[in-house]
XYZ file of C-alpha atoms in Angstrom:
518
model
C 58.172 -6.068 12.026
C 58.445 -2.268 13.543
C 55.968 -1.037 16.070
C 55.343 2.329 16.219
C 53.484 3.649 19.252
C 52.257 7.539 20.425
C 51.206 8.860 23.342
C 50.229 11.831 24.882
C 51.568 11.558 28.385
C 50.270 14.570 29.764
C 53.736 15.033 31.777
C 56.704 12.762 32.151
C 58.208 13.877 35.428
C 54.718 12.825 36.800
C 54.866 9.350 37.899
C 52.352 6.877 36.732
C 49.997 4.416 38.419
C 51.715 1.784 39.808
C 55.285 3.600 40.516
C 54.338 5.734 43.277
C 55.621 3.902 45.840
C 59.114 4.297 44.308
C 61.516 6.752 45.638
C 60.804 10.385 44.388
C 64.398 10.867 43.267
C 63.884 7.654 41.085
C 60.196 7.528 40.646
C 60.154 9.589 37.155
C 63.077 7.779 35.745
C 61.532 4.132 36.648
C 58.255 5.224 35.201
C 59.644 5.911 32.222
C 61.169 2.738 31.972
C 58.363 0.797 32.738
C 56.107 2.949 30.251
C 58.528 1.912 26.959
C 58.607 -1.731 28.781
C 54.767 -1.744 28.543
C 54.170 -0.420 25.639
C 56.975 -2.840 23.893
C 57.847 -0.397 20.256
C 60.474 0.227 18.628
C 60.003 3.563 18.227
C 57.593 5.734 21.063
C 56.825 9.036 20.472
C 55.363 11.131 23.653
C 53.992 14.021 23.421
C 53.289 16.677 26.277
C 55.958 16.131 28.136
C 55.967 19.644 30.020
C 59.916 19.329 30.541
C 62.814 21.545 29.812
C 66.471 21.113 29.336
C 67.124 22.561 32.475
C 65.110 20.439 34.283
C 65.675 17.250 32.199
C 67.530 14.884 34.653
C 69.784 12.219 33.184
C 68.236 9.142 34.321
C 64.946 10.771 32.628
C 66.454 11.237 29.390
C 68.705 8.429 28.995
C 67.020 4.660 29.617
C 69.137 1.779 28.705
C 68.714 0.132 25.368
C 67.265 3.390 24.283
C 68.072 6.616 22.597
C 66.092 9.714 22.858
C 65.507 12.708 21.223
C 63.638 15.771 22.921
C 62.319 18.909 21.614
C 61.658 21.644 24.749
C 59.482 24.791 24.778
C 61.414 27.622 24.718
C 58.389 29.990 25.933
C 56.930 28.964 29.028
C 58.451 26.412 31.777
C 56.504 22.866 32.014
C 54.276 23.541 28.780
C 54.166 21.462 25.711
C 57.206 19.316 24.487
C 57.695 16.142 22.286
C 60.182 13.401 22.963
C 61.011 10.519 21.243
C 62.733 7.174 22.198
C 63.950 5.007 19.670
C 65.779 1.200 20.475
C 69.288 0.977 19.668
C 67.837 -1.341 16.434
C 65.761 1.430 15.278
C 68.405 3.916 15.770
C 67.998 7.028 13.337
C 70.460 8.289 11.014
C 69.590 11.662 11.091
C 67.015 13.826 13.842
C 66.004 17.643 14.197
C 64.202 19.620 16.315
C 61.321 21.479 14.815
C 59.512 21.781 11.303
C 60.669 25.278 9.547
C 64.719 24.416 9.928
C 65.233 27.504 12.331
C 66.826 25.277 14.691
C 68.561 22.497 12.564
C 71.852 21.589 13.449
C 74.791 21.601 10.620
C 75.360 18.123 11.320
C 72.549 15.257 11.543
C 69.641 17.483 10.056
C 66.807 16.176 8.215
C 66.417 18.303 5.686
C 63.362 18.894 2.446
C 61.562 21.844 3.780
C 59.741 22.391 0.862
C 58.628 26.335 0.312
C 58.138 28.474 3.149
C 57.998 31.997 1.611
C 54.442 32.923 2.949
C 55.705 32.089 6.687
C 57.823 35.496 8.118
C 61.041 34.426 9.898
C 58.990 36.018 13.344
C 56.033 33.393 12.426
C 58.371 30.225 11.935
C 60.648 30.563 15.091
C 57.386 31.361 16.901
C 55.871 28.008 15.573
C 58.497 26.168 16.725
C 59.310 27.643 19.867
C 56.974 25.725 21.668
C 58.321 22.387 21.152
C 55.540 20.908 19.171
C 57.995 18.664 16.626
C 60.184 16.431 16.629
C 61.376 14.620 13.374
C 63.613 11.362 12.917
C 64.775 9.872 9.632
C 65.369 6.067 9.746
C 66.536 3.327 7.397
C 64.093 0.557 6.526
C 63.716 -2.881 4.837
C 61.109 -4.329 3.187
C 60.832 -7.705 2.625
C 61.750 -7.756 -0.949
C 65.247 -6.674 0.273
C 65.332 -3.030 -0.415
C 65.913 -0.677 1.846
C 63.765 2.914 2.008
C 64.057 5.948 3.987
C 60.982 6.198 6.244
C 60.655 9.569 8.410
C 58.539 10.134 11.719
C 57.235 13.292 12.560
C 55.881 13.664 16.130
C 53.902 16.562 16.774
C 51.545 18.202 19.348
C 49.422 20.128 17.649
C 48.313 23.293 19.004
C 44.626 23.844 21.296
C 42.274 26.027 19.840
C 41.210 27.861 23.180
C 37.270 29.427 22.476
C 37.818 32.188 24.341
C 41.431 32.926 22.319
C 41.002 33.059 18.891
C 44.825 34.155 18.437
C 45.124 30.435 18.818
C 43.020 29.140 16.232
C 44.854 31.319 13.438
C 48.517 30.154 15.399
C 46.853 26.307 15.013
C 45.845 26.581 11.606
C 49.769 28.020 10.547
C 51.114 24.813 12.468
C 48.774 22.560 10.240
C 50.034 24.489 7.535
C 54.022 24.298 8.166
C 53.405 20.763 8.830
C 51.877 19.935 5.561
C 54.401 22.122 3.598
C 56.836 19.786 5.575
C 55.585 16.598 5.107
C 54.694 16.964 1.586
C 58.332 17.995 0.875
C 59.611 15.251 2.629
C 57.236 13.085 0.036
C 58.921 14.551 -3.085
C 62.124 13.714 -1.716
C 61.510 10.479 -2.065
C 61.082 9.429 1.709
C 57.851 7.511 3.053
C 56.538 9.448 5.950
C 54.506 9.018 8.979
C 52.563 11.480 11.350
C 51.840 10.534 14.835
C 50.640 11.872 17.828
C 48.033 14.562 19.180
C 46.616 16.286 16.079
C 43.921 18.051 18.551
C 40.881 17.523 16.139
C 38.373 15.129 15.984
C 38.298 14.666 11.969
C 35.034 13.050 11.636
C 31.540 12.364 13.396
C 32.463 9.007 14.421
C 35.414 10.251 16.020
C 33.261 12.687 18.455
C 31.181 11.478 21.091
C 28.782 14.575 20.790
C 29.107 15.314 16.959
C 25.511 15.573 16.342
C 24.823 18.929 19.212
C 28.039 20.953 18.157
C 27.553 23.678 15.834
C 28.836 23.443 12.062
C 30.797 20.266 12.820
C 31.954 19.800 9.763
C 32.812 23.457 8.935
C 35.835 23.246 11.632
C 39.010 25.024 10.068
C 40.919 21.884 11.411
C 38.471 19.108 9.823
C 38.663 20.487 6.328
C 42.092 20.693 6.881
C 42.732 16.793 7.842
C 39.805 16.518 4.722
C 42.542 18.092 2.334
C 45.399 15.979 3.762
C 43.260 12.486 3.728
C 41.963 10.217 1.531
C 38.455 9.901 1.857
C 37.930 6.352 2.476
C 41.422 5.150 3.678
C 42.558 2.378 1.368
C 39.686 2.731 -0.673
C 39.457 4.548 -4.143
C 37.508 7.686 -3.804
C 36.938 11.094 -4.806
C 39.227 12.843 -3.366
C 42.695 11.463 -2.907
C 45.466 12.890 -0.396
C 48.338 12.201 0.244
C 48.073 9.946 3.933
C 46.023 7.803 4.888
C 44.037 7.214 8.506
C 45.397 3.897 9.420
C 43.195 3.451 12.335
C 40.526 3.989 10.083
C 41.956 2.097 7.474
C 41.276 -0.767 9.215
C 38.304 -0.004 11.341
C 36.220 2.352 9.284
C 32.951 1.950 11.339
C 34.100 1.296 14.754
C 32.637 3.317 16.959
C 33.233 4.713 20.518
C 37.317 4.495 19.212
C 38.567 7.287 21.348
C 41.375 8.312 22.802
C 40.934 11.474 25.049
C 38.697 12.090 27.644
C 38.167 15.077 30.420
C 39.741 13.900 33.559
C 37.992 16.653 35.404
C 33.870 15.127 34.927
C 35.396 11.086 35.150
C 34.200 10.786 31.381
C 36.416 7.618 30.922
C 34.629 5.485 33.188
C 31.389 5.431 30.424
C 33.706 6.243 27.302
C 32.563 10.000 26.618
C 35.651 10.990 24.772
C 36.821 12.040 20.978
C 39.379 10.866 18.892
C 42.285 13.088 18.764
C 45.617 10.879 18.546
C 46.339 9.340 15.129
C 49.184 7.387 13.068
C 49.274 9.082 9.571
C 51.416 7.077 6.564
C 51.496 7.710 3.379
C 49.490 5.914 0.963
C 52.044 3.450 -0.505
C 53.457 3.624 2.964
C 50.418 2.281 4.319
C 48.488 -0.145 1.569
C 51.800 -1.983 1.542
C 53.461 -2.009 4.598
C 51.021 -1.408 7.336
C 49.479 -4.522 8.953
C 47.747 -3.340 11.887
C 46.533 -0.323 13.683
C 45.203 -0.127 17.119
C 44.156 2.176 20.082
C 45.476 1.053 23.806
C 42.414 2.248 26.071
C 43.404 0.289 29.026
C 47.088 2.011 29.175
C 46.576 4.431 31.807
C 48.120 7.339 33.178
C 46.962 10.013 31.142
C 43.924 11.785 29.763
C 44.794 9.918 26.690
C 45.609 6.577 25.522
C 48.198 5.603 23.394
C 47.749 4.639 19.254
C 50.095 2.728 17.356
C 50.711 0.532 14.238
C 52.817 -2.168 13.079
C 54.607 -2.098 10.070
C 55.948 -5.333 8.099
C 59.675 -3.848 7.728
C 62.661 -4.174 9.528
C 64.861 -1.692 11.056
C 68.239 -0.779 9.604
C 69.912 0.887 12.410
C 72.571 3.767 12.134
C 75.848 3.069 13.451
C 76.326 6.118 15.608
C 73.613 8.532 16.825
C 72.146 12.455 15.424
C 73.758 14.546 17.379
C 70.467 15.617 18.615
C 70.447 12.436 20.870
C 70.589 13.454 24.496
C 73.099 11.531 25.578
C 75.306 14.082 23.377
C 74.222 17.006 25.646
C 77.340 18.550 27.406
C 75.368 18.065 30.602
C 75.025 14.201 30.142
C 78.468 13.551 27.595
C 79.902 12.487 30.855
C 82.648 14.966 30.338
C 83.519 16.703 33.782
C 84.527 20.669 33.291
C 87.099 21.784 34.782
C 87.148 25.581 36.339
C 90.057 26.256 34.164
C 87.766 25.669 31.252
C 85.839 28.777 32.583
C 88.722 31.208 33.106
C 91.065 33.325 30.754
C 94.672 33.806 30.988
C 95.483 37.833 31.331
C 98.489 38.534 29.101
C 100.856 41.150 29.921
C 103.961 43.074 28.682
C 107.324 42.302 30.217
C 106.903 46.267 30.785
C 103.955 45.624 32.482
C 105.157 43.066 34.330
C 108.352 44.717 35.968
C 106.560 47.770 37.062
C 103.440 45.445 38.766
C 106.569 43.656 40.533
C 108.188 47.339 41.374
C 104.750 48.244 42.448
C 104.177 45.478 44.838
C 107.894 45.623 46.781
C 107.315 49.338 47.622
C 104.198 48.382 48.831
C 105.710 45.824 51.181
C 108.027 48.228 52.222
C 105.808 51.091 52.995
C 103.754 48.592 55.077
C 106.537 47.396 56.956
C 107.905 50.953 58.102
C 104.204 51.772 59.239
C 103.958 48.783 61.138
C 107.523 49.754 63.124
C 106.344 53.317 63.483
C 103.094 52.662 65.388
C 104.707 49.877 67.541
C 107.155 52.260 68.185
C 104.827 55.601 69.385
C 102.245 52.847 71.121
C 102.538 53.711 75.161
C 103.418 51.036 77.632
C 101.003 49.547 80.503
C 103.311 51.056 83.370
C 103.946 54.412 81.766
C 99.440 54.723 80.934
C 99.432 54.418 84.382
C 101.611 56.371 86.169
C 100.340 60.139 85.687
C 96.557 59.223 87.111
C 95.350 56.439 88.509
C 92.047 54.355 87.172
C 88.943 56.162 87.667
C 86.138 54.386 90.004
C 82.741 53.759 87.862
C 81.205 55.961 90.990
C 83.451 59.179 89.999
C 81.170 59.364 86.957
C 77.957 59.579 89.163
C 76.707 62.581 91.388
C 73.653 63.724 93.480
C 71.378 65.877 91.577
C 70.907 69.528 92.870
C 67.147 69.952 91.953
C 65.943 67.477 94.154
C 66.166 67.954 97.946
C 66.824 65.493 99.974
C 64.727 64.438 102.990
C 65.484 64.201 105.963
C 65.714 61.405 108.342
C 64.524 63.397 110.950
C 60.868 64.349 109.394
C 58.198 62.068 109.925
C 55.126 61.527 107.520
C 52.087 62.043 108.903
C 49.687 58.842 108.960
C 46.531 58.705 107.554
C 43.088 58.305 109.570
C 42.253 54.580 110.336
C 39.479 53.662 107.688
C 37.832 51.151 110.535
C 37.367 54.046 112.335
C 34.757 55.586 109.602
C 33.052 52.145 108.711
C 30.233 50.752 110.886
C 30.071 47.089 111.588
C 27.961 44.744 109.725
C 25.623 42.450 111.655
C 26.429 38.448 111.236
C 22.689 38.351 108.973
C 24.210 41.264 106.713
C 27.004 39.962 106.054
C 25.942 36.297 105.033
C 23.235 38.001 102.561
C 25.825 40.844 101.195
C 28.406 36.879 100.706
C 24.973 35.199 98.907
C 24.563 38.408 96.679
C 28.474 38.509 95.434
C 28.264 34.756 94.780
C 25.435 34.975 92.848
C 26.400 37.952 90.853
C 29.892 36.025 90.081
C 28.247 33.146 89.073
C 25.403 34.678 86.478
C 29.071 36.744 84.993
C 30.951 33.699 84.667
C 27.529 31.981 83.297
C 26.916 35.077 80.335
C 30.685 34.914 79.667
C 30.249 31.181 79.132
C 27.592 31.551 76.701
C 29.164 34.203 74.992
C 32.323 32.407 74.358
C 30.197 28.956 73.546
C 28.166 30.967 70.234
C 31.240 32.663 69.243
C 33.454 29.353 68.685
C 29.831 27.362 67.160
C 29.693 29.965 64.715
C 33.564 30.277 63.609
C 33.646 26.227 64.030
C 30.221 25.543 62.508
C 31.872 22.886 59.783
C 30.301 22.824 55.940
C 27.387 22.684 54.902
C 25.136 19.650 54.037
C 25.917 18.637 50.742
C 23.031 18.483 48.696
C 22.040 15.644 46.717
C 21.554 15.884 43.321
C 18.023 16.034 41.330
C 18.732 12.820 39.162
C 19.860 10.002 41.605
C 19.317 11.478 45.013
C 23.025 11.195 45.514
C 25.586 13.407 47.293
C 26.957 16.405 44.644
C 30.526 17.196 44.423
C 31.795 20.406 44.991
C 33.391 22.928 41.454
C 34.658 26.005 41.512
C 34.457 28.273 38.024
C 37.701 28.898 36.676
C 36.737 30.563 33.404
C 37.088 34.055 33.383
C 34.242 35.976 33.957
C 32.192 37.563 36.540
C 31.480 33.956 38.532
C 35.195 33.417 38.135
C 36.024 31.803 42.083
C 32.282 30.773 42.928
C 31.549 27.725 43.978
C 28.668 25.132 42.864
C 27.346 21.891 43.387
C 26.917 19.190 40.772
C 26.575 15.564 40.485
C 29.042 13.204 41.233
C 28.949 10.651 39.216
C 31.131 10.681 35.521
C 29.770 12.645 32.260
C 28.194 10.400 29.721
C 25.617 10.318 27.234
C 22.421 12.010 28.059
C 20.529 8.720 26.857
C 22.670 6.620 30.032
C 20.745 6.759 33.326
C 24.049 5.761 34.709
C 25.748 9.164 33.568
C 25.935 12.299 35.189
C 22.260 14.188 35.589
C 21.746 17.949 34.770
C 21.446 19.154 38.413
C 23.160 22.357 39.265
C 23.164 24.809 42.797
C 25.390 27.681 43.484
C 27.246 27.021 47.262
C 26.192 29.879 49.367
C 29.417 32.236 50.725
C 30.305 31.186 54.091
């Protein structure tokens, strides 16, 4: 049997429930160890891994008993990515980076690109710049005996962003290359299989909210997975293409099968997701070989769950590894560099040579005779001293001229006695002129009291009340917009509890207040 699983791990330098209590310098490496232990395949394919090579660490990329294979963004740092990790029994025999070739190696390539002459060279290497596939070619066995090529492509499919539509023509060319791709890979004669986050929810089943969104089934993406698909999985029908839904295949009516949901409203608490993650085989692939297909909701980690199948064939590993493997990489060959490898030898003339060498002795020379001429002209202690002696640091100091000095002899005059101009106070006004001053201090210190005390209760007044919301009298949780726009910062209050359907009492209610600016 091979078990294929996928998984969009929304990070994998981001440790996992359950392995936070590791050490941080370990924690991403152990997750990822106890992620390919959980999920128990032969072959996983992430997706989203929001690494690059520079900041791939060895003990990330290499996990015993494994061999992996990682395709990095080139564009932005901690975006996108696809990695896949492949037992040494389901080793590949050939791997490559990318769907339009642009970055095939010489060696270890793939290959069957099919006809790309309505993509610009500009378009392709922009397609696959952000590390959105990730291809590996592997020997199989059926149990007749024969043996098959079978290839995986694992792919992250681009976002359509509303507010972008850039993106939705840059999605729609992905879709494209990757059929062009695939369906080459099909003439060749190799069985093929598509896994991982396709980004569209192909059918109303596979949406939690199919029946409120606008021209559902007029979605560039859905009539694109309708060209691709059979209609009814293993079914006969009208229209035939060339893969097959597995999941679907097997479970053509189940409902609530998702595997995304928004982390941000808590929607996987009450199931409010969409189906987004799929294993894709080829027809033959899949009416013979395939013997189960299944979603893993209660893997979690990530705003997705993983998807997988099981195939009734048997690996036929290759003896030695693509060199895309990542244990090739010059940073983990274990090959140490030495500086020499870094630096050039300068060749010279024997011309050159003699006249450095000429050079340098005069040099020595001239800095030798300079040295015995200034030790020779430098005066001695005794003969410094003997024409003056050393100054005092008083001979640099004299009286100033403009300013006269007085004389000891002169005598200030005195001023007039104040208690001669002041009349005395009687014992009676002086104990009510004491009660006055006290009682003027004490209303001063009393206003400067207060004035301090309003001051510090209105810079420390705390938050406000939270509000409770409309539907369940409950305390709201705090939002801030983040879509561009002219609220873009402000801050509102909403109900706490997680987004559901609108027919759930137990699901988020429709109350809504703007926070006031403190």
């Amino acid at each position: 049997m091979l078990r294929v699983v996928s998984w969009n791990i929304n990070g994998i330098r981001r440790p996992v429930q359950g392995v936070a209590n590791q050490e941080p310098s370990n924690c991403a490496a152990v997750a990822v160890g106890r992620i390919l232990d959980e999920l128990d395949a032969d072959i996983v394919c992430l997706q989203e891994t929001k690494v690059t090579r520079d900041a791939l660490t060895e003990p990330l990329a290499i996990v015993e008993g494994y061999n992996s294979y990682f395709s990095f963004s080139r564009n932005r740092s901690g975006y996108s990515g696809v990695a896949t990790f492949c037992k040494d029994n389901a080793t590949p025999v050939a791997a490559e980076e990318g769907l339009s070739g642009l970055f095939a190696t010489q060696n270890g390539n793939v290959g069957c690109y099919g006809n790309m002459d309505e993509f610009t060279q500009e378009e392709l290497r922009a397609l696959d710049s952000e590390g959105r596939a990730l291809l590996t070619q592997h020997k199989i066995r059926t149990w007749e005996g024969k043996e098959r090529i079978l290839t995986l492509i694992n792919v992250y499919c681009p976002h359509a962003d509303p507010g972008r539509p850039e993106r939705l023509v840059f999605k729609m060319r992905f879709y494209r290359l990757l059929q062009i791709r695939a369906e080459a890979l099909l003439a060749a004669g190799s069985h093929v299989i598509i896994l991982g986050d396709l980004n569209t929810a192909h059918r109303p089943i596979d949406h939690w909210d199919a029946v409120n969104l606008e021209c559902f089934e007029e979605d560039p993406g859905r009539k694109w997975m309708d060209s691709l698909l059979s209609n009814l999985g293993c079914q006969s029908a009208s229209h035939v293409g060339p893969f097959i839904d597995s999941y679907r295949c097997f479970q053509p009516k189940q409902e609530g099968a998702f595997t995304c949901w928004s982390a941000v409203t808590g929607a996987r608490h009450l199931n409010y997701g969409s189906r987004l993650d799929y294993v894709l085989g080829d027809r033959t692939l899949v009416i013979d070989t395939f013997q189960a297909s299944f979603l893993l909701p209660e893997v979690m980690g990530s705003d997705h769950c993983p998807v997988g199948a099981v195939l009734s064939v048997s690996s036929v590993p290759a003896k030695q590894c693509p060199p895309l493997c990542t244990r090739f990489l010059p940073e983990f060959a274990g090959t140490q560099l030495k500086i020499l490898r870094f630096l050039v030898p300068l060749e010279q003339s024997p011309l050159l040579e003699q006249s450095a060498l000429q050079h340098n002795s005069q040099t020595r020379v001239q800095t030798c005779q300079n040295k015995a001429q200034v030790h020779s002209t430098r005066p001695r202690p005794s003969q410094a001293g003997s024409g003056r002696g050393q100054k005092n640091l008083k001979s640099y100091f004299q009286p100033s001229s403009n300013c006269p000095q007085a004389s000891p002899d002169i005598k200030l005059p005195s001023p007039p006695l104040m208690s001669a101009l002041m009349t005395p106070k009687t014992p009676e006004e002086e104990a009510v002129a004491k009660v006055v001053k006290g009682r003027a201090k004490a209303s001063e210190a009393k206003d400067e009291k207060e004035v301090r005390t309003s001051f510090w209760k209105s810079v420390l007044a705390g938050p406000l009340r939270t509000p409770l919301c409309g539907g369940h009298r409950e305390p709201c949780v705090m939002r801030t917009v983040k879509k561009p726009g002219p609220n873009l910062g402000r801050r509102f209050y909403m109900c706490a509890r997680p987004r559901g359907p609108p027919t759930d009492p137990s699901s988020r209610c429709n109350f809504f207040l703007w926070s006031r600016p403190s």
